[in-house]
Tab-separated table of C-alpha atoms in Angstrom:
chain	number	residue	atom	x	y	z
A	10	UNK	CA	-24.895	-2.031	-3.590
A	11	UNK	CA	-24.377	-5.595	-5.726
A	12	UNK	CA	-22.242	-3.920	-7.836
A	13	UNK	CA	-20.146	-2.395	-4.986
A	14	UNK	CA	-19.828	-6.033	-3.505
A	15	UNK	CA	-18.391	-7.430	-6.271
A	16	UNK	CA	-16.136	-5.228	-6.610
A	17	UNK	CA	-14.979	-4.923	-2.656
A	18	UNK	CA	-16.076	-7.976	-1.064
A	19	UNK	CA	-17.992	-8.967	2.057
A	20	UNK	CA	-17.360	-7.650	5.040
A	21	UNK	CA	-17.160	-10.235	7.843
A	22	UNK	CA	-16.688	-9.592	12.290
A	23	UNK	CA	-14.132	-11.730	13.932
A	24	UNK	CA	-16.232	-14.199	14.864
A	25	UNK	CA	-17.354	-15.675	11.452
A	26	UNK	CA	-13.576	-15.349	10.659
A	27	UNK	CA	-12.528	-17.999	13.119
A	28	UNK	CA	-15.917	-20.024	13.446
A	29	UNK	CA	-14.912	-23.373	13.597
A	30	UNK	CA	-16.539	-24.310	10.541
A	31	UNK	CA	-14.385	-22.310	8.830
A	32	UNK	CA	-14.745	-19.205	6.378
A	33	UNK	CA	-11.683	-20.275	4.746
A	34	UNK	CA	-12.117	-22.845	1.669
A	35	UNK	CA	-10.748	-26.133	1.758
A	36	UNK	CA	-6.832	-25.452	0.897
A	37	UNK	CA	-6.564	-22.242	2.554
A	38	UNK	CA	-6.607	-20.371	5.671
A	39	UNK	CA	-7.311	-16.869	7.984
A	40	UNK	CA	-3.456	-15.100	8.074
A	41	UNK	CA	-1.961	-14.279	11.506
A	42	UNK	CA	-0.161	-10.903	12.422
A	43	UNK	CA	2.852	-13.161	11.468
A	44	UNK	CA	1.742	-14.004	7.629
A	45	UNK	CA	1.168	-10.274	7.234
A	46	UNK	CA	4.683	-9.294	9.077
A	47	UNK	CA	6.428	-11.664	6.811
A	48	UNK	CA	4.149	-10.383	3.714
A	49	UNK	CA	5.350	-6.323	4.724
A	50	UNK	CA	9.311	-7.266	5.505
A	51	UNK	CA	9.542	-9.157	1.927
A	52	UNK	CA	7.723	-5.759	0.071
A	53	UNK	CA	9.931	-3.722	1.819
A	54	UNK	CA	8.424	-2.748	5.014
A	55	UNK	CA	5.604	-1.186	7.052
A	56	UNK	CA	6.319	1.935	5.255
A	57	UNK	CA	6.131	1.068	1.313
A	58	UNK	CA	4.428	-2.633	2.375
A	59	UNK	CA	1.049	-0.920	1.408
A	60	UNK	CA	1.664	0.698	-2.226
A	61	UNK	CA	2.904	-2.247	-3.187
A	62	UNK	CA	-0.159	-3.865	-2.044
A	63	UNK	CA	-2.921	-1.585	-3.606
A	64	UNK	CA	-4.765	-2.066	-6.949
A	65	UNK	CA	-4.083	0.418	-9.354
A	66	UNK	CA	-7.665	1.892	-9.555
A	67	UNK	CA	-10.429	1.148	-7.225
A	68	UNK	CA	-9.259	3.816	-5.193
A	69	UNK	CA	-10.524	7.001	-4.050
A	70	UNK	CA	-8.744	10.128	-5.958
A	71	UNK	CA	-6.565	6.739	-7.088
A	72	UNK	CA	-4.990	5.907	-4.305
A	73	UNK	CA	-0.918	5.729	-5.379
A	74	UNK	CA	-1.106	1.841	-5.522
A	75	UNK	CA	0.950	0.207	-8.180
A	76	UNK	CA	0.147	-3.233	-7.182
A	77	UNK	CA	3.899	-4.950	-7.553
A	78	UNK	CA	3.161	-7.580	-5.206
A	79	UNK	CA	-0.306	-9.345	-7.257
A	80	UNK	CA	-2.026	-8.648	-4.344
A	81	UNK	CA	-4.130	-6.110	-6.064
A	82	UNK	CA	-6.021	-4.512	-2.211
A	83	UNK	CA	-8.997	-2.702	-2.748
A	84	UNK	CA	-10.372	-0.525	0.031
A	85	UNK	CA	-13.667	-2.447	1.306
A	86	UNK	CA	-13.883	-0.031	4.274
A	87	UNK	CA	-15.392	-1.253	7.565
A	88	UNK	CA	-18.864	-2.099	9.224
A	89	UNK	CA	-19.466	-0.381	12.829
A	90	UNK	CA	-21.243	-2.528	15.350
A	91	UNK	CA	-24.660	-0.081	14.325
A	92	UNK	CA	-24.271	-1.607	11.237
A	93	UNK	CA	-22.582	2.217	9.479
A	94	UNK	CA	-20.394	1.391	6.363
A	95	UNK	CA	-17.251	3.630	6.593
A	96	UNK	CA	-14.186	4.232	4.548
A	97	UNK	CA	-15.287	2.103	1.602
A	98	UNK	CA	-12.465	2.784	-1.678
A	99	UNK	CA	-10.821	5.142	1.249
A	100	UNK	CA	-9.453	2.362	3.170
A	101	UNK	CA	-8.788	-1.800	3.557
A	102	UNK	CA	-9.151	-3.430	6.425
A	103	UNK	CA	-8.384	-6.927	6.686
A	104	UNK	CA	-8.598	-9.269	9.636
A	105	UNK	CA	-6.071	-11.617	11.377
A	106	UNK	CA	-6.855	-14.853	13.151
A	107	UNK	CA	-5.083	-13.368	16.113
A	108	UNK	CA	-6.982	-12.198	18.843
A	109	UNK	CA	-5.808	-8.868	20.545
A	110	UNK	CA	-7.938	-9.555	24.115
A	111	UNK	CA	-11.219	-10.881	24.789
A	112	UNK	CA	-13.093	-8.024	22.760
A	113	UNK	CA	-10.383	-7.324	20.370
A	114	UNK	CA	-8.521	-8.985	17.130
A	115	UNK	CA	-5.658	-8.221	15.659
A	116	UNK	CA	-6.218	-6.128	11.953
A	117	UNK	CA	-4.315	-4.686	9.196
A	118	UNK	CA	-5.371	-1.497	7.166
A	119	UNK	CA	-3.733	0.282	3.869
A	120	UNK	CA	-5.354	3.936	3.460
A	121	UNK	CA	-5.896	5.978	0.057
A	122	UNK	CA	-3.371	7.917	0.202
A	123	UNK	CA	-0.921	6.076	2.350
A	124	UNK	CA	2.021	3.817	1.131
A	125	UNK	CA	2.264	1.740	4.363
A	126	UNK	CA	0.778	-1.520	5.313
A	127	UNK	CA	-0.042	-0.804	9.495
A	128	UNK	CA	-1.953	-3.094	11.841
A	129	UNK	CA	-3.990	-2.035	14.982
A	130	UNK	CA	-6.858	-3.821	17.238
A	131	UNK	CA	-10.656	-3.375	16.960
A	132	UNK	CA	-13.609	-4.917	18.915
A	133	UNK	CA	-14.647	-8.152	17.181
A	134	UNK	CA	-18.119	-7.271	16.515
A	135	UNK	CA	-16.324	-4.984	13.453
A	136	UNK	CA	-17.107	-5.955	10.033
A	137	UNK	CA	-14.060	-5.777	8.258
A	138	UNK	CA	-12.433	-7.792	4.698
A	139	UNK	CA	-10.379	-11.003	4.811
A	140	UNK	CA	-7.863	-11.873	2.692
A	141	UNK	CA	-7.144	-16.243	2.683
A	142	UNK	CA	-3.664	-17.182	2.343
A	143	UNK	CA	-3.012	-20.873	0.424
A	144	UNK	CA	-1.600	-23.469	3.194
């Protein structure tokens, strides 16, 4: 499982993402729905936002990224709130600071064998990647 880790990260719920202590380093900080809307309109769009995205490798059957953008997403897959690991090298999941409702946050997700970059709510208990944008 170390070796996994490395490789796809730590998966983190909602709440450690915006503890006020702050997950981000010094520098940095969580992205909003907007950082990732500008992010997909300047790679193109929704639709080829997530190709562009994707590592080359790291992927299951390779996952069609070519990685244009440096931004070089690996599928960490998710964390239900049993504690199951699902999706991992199948999909990325990656949080927002942006809160959805009271149980749900704001996420964005890039699947195998998908070329777009789409976004959809889950309960904040989820364990899902981040992804720290410089300020």
């Amino acid at each position: 499982m170390k070796n996994l880790e490395k490789k796809v990260g730590i998966l983190y719920n909602w709440y450690a993402v915006n503890d006020p202590r702050g997950l981000a380093p010094k520098g940095w900080r969580i992205p909003t729905v907007n950082d990732f809307s500008v992010l997909s309109n300047f790679l193109g769009g929704e639709q080829t936002a997530g190709r562009k995205l994707k590592s080359k490798q790291d992927w299951f059957r390779n996952g069609h990224g070519d990685n244009t953008s440096g931004f070089n997403a690996i599928g960490g897959g998710s964390r239900d709130l049993e504690g199951y690991f699902y999706y991992i090298v199948r999909v990325g999941f990656w949080w927002t600071k942006d809160e959805l409702d009271d149980q749900n946050a704001w996420y964005y997700y890039i699947e195998f064998l998908d070329d777009a970059l789409k976004h959809y709510g889950a309960g904040k208990p989820m364990g899902m990647s981040v992804r720290c944008i410089r300020e």
